[in-house]
Amino acid sequence: MVNEKSSAGRRLSQVSDLLTFQKTATTIPFDPESTRFPTRKDVPRAQGAPEEAAWVWGEDDQLGRLNLLTPTRVLAASKEIRTGEMVPLNLPLDIPKVPAFGREQFEHEIKVVHPGLAFDDLYRLNTQSGTQLDGFRHFAHVPTGVFYNNTRGEDIMGPDANSKCGIGRWAQHGIAGRGVLLDYRTYAKKNNNDYEVFEHHEIPWDELYRCGKDQGIDIRPQAQGGDIKIGDILMIRSGFVEEHYKTSEAERASIGRRGHVEGENDPIRYAGVKQEEPMLDWLHDCWFAAVCGDAPSFEAWPPETVYYMHEKLLSLWGCPIGELFDLEGLAAKCRERNRWTFFVTCSPANVAAGVGSHANATAIF
């Protein structure tokens, strides 16, 4: 019966595509150039994949939703470049000086090649300590212990370790497309909600929707009549960076040193998107190429649900996550230009088996 319904659905999609000049993704592997993609509730599941997995690009895929950044979409996104103004989105590598979750501090040493005439740099850093991209090796689907597209822990460490789903594949493919900023912090303050960014604060979907409306954007996907295009790169400003720079060095260090324990009593607490069904549906059904925030965790921390947003995005859907992006200058430029979309590039480190990378991100207007 399920197969009969699936076949009927595919036939209806084929007829609709002929009439509307669209191309609907229905059969794995999906064609990245498709113009319609299924909703979270309708996406087909690859054989052996966990429930809710959207491993739709083929069994050998290592790019996930970066597949959506096709030459056609990148070319279309380049139309966002009108003035040529560039806005870097990266914090200094030593910010925060005391990283969250017990991560190592950035260390910089200058090496003398020839006294007074030539020098080199030596860096030591945890790629998760500053402006970062979380790769597919960063977070598994907790119930099964499986990473994106059936990558396993033994692929990452141990005698059989390899480069499957390493961040180097992203570097070789490239990341560029249309960025969309939701300045939730400004919207919240405008509506008398001056929440504490260093405490657990959930940003629900309906509030993001109203934030978008305030900016003149309908954040629903185009398939539902909204303004979000397939392959867009989402950025949400919670205000972490703004508040970080307002606090004293001692306060920053104290916040960074909060001990990490599993569960809702974790002393580490940050504002972020709410773990809820409407948010999951929206993040999935927009078919973003990547999602980014300005806090140490894209999702509200600690989660008060049985799941992490990280496992949904990374391991189940293959959607990259950016964190600790410096969105202050970007928000200012968007307000100045009264436009909230722009061209954006990221250049992750070309490390074959890398887990994550500093983002090297720039928005261009």
Coordinates of C-alpha atoms in Angstrom, one line a residue:
M1 CA 0.0 0.0 0.0
V2 CA 2.8 2.4 0.9
N3 CA 4.6 1.6 -2.5
E4 CA 1.3 2.1 -4.3
K5 CA 0.8 5.5 -2.6
S6 CA 4.5 6.5 -3.4
S7 CA 4.1 5.5 -7.1
A8 CA 0.8 7.4 -7.3
G9 CA 2.5 10.4 -5.7
R10 CA 5.4 10.3 -8.2
R11 CA 3.0 10.1 -11.1
L12 CA 1.0 13.1 -9.8
S13 CA 4.3 15.0 -9.4
Q14 CA 5.4 14.2 -12.9
V15 CA 2.1 15.4 -14.4
S16 CA 2.3 18.6 -12.3
D17 CA 5.8 19.2 -13.4
L18 CA 4.9 19.0 -17.0
L19 CA 2.1 21.5 -16.5
T20 CA 4.1 24.0 -14.4
F21 CA 7.6 23.6 -15.9
Q22 CA 8.9 22.5 -12.5
K23 CA 11.1 19.6 -11.5
T24 CA 10.1 17.7 -8.3
A25 CA 12.6 15.6 -6.3
T26 CA 10.8 12.3 -5.6
T27 CA 13.3 9.5 -6.0
I28 CA 16.7 9.0 -4.3
P29 CA 19.2 10.2 -5.4
F30 CA 17.7 13.6 -5.7
D31 CA 18.8 15.9 -8.5
P32 CA 20.2 19.1 -6.8
E33 CA 18.8 21.2 -9.7
S34 CA 15.2 20.2 -8.8
T35 CA 12.9 23.1 -8.2
R36 CA 10.7 21.3 -5.6
F37 CA 11.7 19.2 -2.7
P38 CA 9.5 17.2 -0.2
T39 CA 8.5 18.3 3.2
R40 CA 10.0 16.8 6.4
K41 CA 7.0 14.5 6.7
D42 CA 7.2 13.4 3.1
V43 CA 10.9 13.0 2.4
P44 CA 11.8 9.4 1.4
R45 CA 14.1 7.5 3.6
A46 CA 17.1 5.7 2.3
Q47 CA 17.5 2.0 3.0
G48 CA 19.0 1.5 6.5
A49 CA 18.8 5.2 7.4
P50 CA 17.4 6.3 10.8
E51 CA 13.9 7.6 11.1
E52 CA 13.6 11.2 9.9
A53 CA 16.8 11.0 8.0
A54 CA 17.0 12.9 4.7
W55 CA 20.0 11.1 3.1
V56 CA 18.7 11.8 -0.3
W57 CA 21.7 12.6 -2.4
G58 CA 23.0 9.0 -2.9
E59 CA 24.9 6.5 -0.7
D60 CA 28.3 8.0 -1.5
D61 CA 27.3 11.7 -0.8
Q62 CA 29.4 13.7 1.6
L63 CA 28.0 17.2 0.9
G64 CA 24.5 17.0 2.2
R65 CA 22.6 20.2 1.5
L66 CA 25.6 21.9 0.1
N67 CA 24.6 20.0 -3.0
L68 CA 21.9 22.7 -3.4
L69 CA 24.7 25.2 -4.2
T70 CA 24.7 24.4 -7.9
P71 CA 26.2 26.7 -10.5
T72 CA 22.7 27.8 -11.4
R73 CA 21.9 28.9 -7.9
V74 CA 25.2 30.5 -7.2
L75 CA 24.9 32.5 -10.4
A76 CA 21.4 33.6 -9.4
A77 CA 22.7 34.5 -5.9
S78 CA 25.4 36.6 -7.5
K79 CA 22.7 39.1 -8.5
E80 CA 22.6 40.1 -4.9
I81 CA 26.0 41.9 -5.5
R82 CA 25.0 45.5 -6.3
T83 CA 27.3 47.9 -4.5
G84 CA 30.4 45.6 -4.0
E85 CA 30.5 46.4 -0.2
M86 CA 32.1 43.5 1.8
V87 CA 31.2 42.6 5.4
P88 CA 33.5 40.0 7.0
L89 CA 31.6 37.7 9.4
N90 CA 34.6 36.3 11.4
L91 CA 35.5 37.0 15.0
P92 CA 39.2 37.3 15.7
L93 CA 40.6 33.8 16.2
D94 CA 41.2 34.5 19.9
I95 CA 37.6 35.5 20.6
P96 CA 36.2 34.3 22.9
K97 CA 39.4 34.2 24.8
V98 CA 37.9 31.6 27.1
P99 CA 35.9 29.4 24.7
A100 CA 32.7 27.6 25.9
F101 CA 32.3 23.9 26.5
G102 CA 35.9 23.6 27.8
R103 CA 37.5 24.0 24.4
E104 CA 41.1 25.0 24.0
Q105 CA 42.1 28.7 23.7
F106 CA 43.7 29.9 20.5
E107 CA 47.5 30.2 20.6
H108 CA 49.6 32.2 18.2
E109 CA 53.4 32.0 18.0
I110 CA 55.7 33.9 15.6
K111 CA 58.5 31.8 14.4
V112 CA 61.8 33.4 13.3
V113 CA 62.9 32.3 9.8
H114 CA 65.7 34.9 9.6
P115 CA 66.1 37.4 12.4
G116 CA 64.7 40.8 11.4
L117 CA 64.0 39.7 7.8
A118 CA 61.6 36.8 7.6
F119 CA 59.0 35.2 9.9
D120 CA 56.3 32.5 10.0
D121 CA 53.2 31.9 12.1
L122 CA 52.4 28.9 14.2
Y123 CA 48.7 28.5 15.2
R124 CA 47.2 26.1 17.7
L125 CA 43.4 26.2 17.9
N126 CA 40.2 24.1 18.4
T127 CA 38.1 24.7 15.3
Q128 CA 35.0 24.9 17.5
S129 CA 36.3 27.7 19.7
G130 CA 35.5 30.7 17.5
T131 CA 33.6 31.5 14.2
Q132 CA 33.1 28.0 13.0
L133 CA 31.4 25.6 10.7
D134 CA 30.3 22.3 12.3
G135 CA 31.0 19.5 9.9
F136 CA 29.2 16.2 9.6
R137 CA 31.7 14.4 11.8
H138 CA 30.9 16.7 14.7
F139 CA 27.7 15.3 16.0
A140 CA 26.0 11.9 15.6
H141 CA 22.4 10.9 15.7
V142 CA 22.4 10.0 19.4
P143 CA 20.0 7.0 19.4
T144 CA 21.9 5.2 16.7
G145 CA 25.4 6.6 17.0
V146 CA 25.5 7.2 13.3
F147 CA 26.8 10.3 11.6
Y148 CA 25.6 11.7 8.3
N149 CA 25.0 9.2 5.5
N150 CA 26.0 6.2 7.6
T151 CA 29.4 7.6 8.7
R152 CA 30.5 5.8 11.8
G153 CA 32.7 6.6 14.8
E154 CA 35.3 4.1 13.4
D155 CA 35.5 6.1 10.2
I156 CA 36.6 9.1 12.3
M157 CA 39.0 7.6 14.8
G158 CA 40.8 4.2 15.2
P159 CA 42.6 1.7 13.0
D160 CA 40.1 2.0 10.2
A161 CA 39.8 5.8 10.3
N162 CA 39.3 7.4 6.9
S163 CA 38.2 10.8 5.5
K164 CA 34.5 9.9 4.9
C165 CA 32.4 13.1 5.3
G166 CA 35.5 15.1 6.3
I167 CA 35.3 18.9 6.0
G168 CA 37.8 18.8 3.2
R169 CA 35.0 17.7 0.8
W170 CA 33.2 21.0 1.6
A171 CA 36.4 22.9 0.8
Q172 CA 36.8 21.2 -2.5
H173 CA 33.2 21.9 -3.4
G174 CA 33.0 25.5 -2.2
I175 CA 30.4 27.4 -0.3
A176 CA 28.7 30.4 -1.9
G177 CA 25.1 31.5 -2.3
R178 CA 22.4 33.8 -1.1
G179 CA 22.4 34.7 2.6
V180 CA 19.4 35.8 4.6
L181 CA 19.7 37.6 7.9
L182 CA 17.0 37.6 10.6
D183 CA 18.0 40.2 13.2
Y184 CA 16.0 38.7 16.0
R185 CA 17.9 40.7 18.7
T186 CA 16.8 44.0 17.3
Y187 CA 13.2 42.8 16.8
A188 CA 13.0 41.4 20.4
K189 CA 14.3 44.7 21.9
K190 CA 11.9 46.7 19.8
N191 CA 9.1 44.6 21.3
N192 CA 10.4 45.0 24.9
N193 CA 12.0 41.6 25.1
D194 CA 15.5 42.3 26.4
Y195 CA 16.4 38.7 27.1
E196 CA 19.7 37.5 28.6
V197 CA 21.8 36.0 25.9
F198 CA 24.1 34.2 28.4
E199 CA 21.1 32.3 29.8
H200 CA 18.8 29.7 28.3
H201 CA 16.4 31.6 26.0
E202 CA 14.4 29.9 23.2
I203 CA 13.7 31.7 20.0
P204 CA 10.5 30.0 18.6
W205 CA 9.4 29.8 15.0
D206 CA 6.4 32.1 15.4
E207 CA 8.7 34.9 16.8
L208 CA 11.2 34.4 13.9
Y209 CA 8.2 34.7 11.5
R210 CA 7.1 38.0 13.1
C211 CA 10.8 39.1 13.0
G212 CA 10.9 38.4 9.3
K213 CA 7.6 40.3 8.7
D214 CA 9.1 43.3 10.6
Q215 CA 12.0 43.2 8.2
G216 CA 9.7 42.8 5.2
I217 CA 10.5 39.2 4.6
D218 CA 8.1 36.2 4.6
I219 CA 10.3 33.5 5.9
R220 CA 8.2 30.6 4.6
P221 CA 9.7 28.7 1.7
Q222 CA 8.8 29.8 -1.8
A223 CA 6.8 26.5 -2.2
Q224 CA 4.5 27.8 0.5
G225 CA 4.3 31.4 -0.8
G226 CA 7.2 32.8 1.1
D227 CA 10.5 34.5 0.2
I228 CA 13.0 31.8 1.2
K229 CA 14.7 30.2 -1.8
I230 CA 16.0 26.6 -2.1
G231 CA 19.7 26.7 -1.2
D232 CA 19.6 29.9 0.9
I233 CA 22.1 30.3 3.8
L234 CA 20.3 31.3 6.9
M235 CA 21.8 33.6 9.6
I236 CA 20.1 34.5 12.9
R237 CA 21.4 37.2 15.1
S238 CA 20.7 36.5 18.8
G239 CA 22.9 39.3 20.1
F240 CA 25.6 37.2 21.6
V241 CA 28.5 39.0 20.0
E242 CA 27.1 42.4 21.0
E243 CA 26.7 41.4 24.6
H244 CA 30.1 39.7 24.7
Y245 CA 31.9 42.9 23.8
K246 CA 29.8 44.8 26.4
T247 CA 31.0 42.6 29.3
S248 CA 34.3 42.9 31.1
E249 CA 37.2 40.5 30.5
A250 CA 36.5 39.0 34.0
E251 CA 32.8 38.4 33.2
R252 CA 33.7 36.9 29.8
A253 CA 36.1 34.5 31.4
S254 CA 33.6 33.5 34.0
I255 CA 31.0 32.8 31.4
G256 CA 33.4 30.8 29.3
R257 CA 34.5 28.7 32.3
R258 CA 31.1 27.5 33.2
G259 CA 31.4 23.7 33.6
H260 CA 29.6 21.5 31.1
V261 CA 27.3 18.6 32.2
E262 CA 24.7 16.7 30.1
G263 CA 21.1 17.6 30.6
E264 CA 18.9 20.6 31.3
N265 CA 20.9 21.5 34.4
D266 CA 24.0 22.3 32.4
P267 CA 25.5 25.5 33.7
I268 CA 26.4 26.4 30.1
R269 CA 23.4 28.4 28.9
Y270 CA 22.8 30.4 25.7
A271 CA 20.0 31.9 23.6
G272 CA 19.2 30.0 20.4
V273 CA 16.5 28.6 18.3
K274 CA 13.8 26.6 20.1
Q275 CA 13.7 22.8 19.7
E276 CA 10.1 22.4 18.6
E277 CA 8.1 20.9 15.7
P278 CA 7.3 24.1 13.9
M279 CA 11.0 25.0 13.9
L280 CA 12.1 21.6 12.7
D281 CA 9.5 21.7 9.9
W282 CA 10.7 25.2 8.8
L283 CA 14.4 24.5 8.9
H284 CA 13.9 21.2 7.0
D285 CA 11.3 22.4 4.5
C286 CA 13.1 25.6 3.4
W287 CA 16.0 23.4 2.2
F288 CA 18.6 25.8 3.4
A289 CA 22.1 25.0 2.2
A290 CA 23.4 25.9 5.7
V291 CA 22.2 27.6 8.9
C292 CA 24.3 30.0 11.1
G293 CA 24.0 31.9 14.3
D294 CA 26.2 34.2 16.4
A295 CA 26.2 32.3 19.7
P296 CA 28.3 29.2 20.7
S297 CA 25.3 27.1 20.0
F298 CA 22.8 27.6 17.1
E299 CA 20.1 26.0 19.3
A300 CA 19.0 27.2 22.7
W301 CA 21.3 25.6 25.3
P302 CA 20.8 23.4 27.1
P303 CA 18.1 21.6 25.1
E304 CA 14.9 20.8 27.1
T305 CA 13.9 18.1 24.7
V306 CA 15.0 14.5 24.2
Y307 CA 16.8 15.4 21.0
Y308 CA 19.4 18.0 20.0
M309 CA 18.9 20.3 17.0
H310 CA 22.5 19.4 16.1
E311 CA 21.7 15.8 15.4
K312 CA 18.7 16.7 13.2
L313 CA 20.6 19.2 11.1
L314 CA 24.0 17.5 10.8
S315 CA 23.5 13.8 11.0
L316 CA 19.9 13.4 9.8
W317 CA 19.6 16.1 7.2
G318 CA 23.2 16.9 6.2
C319 CA 22.7 20.6 6.9
P320 CA 25.9 22.5 7.9
I321 CA 25.8 24.7 11.0
G322 CA 27.7 27.9 11.5
E323 CA 28.2 29.3 15.0
L324 CA 29.8 32.4 16.6
F325 CA 29.5 34.3 13.3
D326 CA 30.0 38.0 13.8
L327 CA 26.7 39.4 12.6
E328 CA 27.0 42.9 14.1
G329 CA 28.4 44.6 11.0
L330 CA 26.1 42.6 8.8
A331 CA 23.0 43.7 10.7
A332 CA 24.1 47.3 10.5
K333 CA 24.7 47.1 6.8
C334 CA 21.3 45.4 6.2
R335 CA 19.6 48.2 8.2
E336 CA 21.5 50.8 6.3
R337 CA 20.6 49.3 2.9
N338 CA 17.1 48.2 4.0
R339 CA 17.8 44.8 2.5
W340 CA 18.2 41.5 4.3
T341 CA 19.6 39.3 1.5
F342 CA 23.1 39.3 0.2
F343 CA 25.8 37.2 -1.4
V344 CA 27.8 35.1 1.0
T345 CA 30.9 32.9 0.8
C346 CA 32.6 30.6 3.2
S347 CA 36.0 28.9 2.7
P348 CA 36.5 26.0 5.2
A349 CA 40.0 24.5 5.7
N350 CA 40.9 21.9 3.1
V351 CA 41.6 19.2 5.7
A352 CA 40.5 15.8 4.3
A353 CA 39.3 14.2 7.6
G354 CA 38.5 17.5 9.4
V355 CA 35.6 17.6 11.8
G356 CA 35.0 21.3 11.6
S357 CA 36.7 24.5 10.4
H358 CA 37.0 28.2 11.0
A359 CA 34.4 29.7 8.6
N360 CA 36.4 32.4 6.7
A361 CA 33.0 33.9 5.8
T362 CA 32.2 37.2 3.9
A363 CA 28.9 38.8 2.9
I364 CA 28.9 41.0 -0.2
F365 CA 26.2 43.6 -1.1

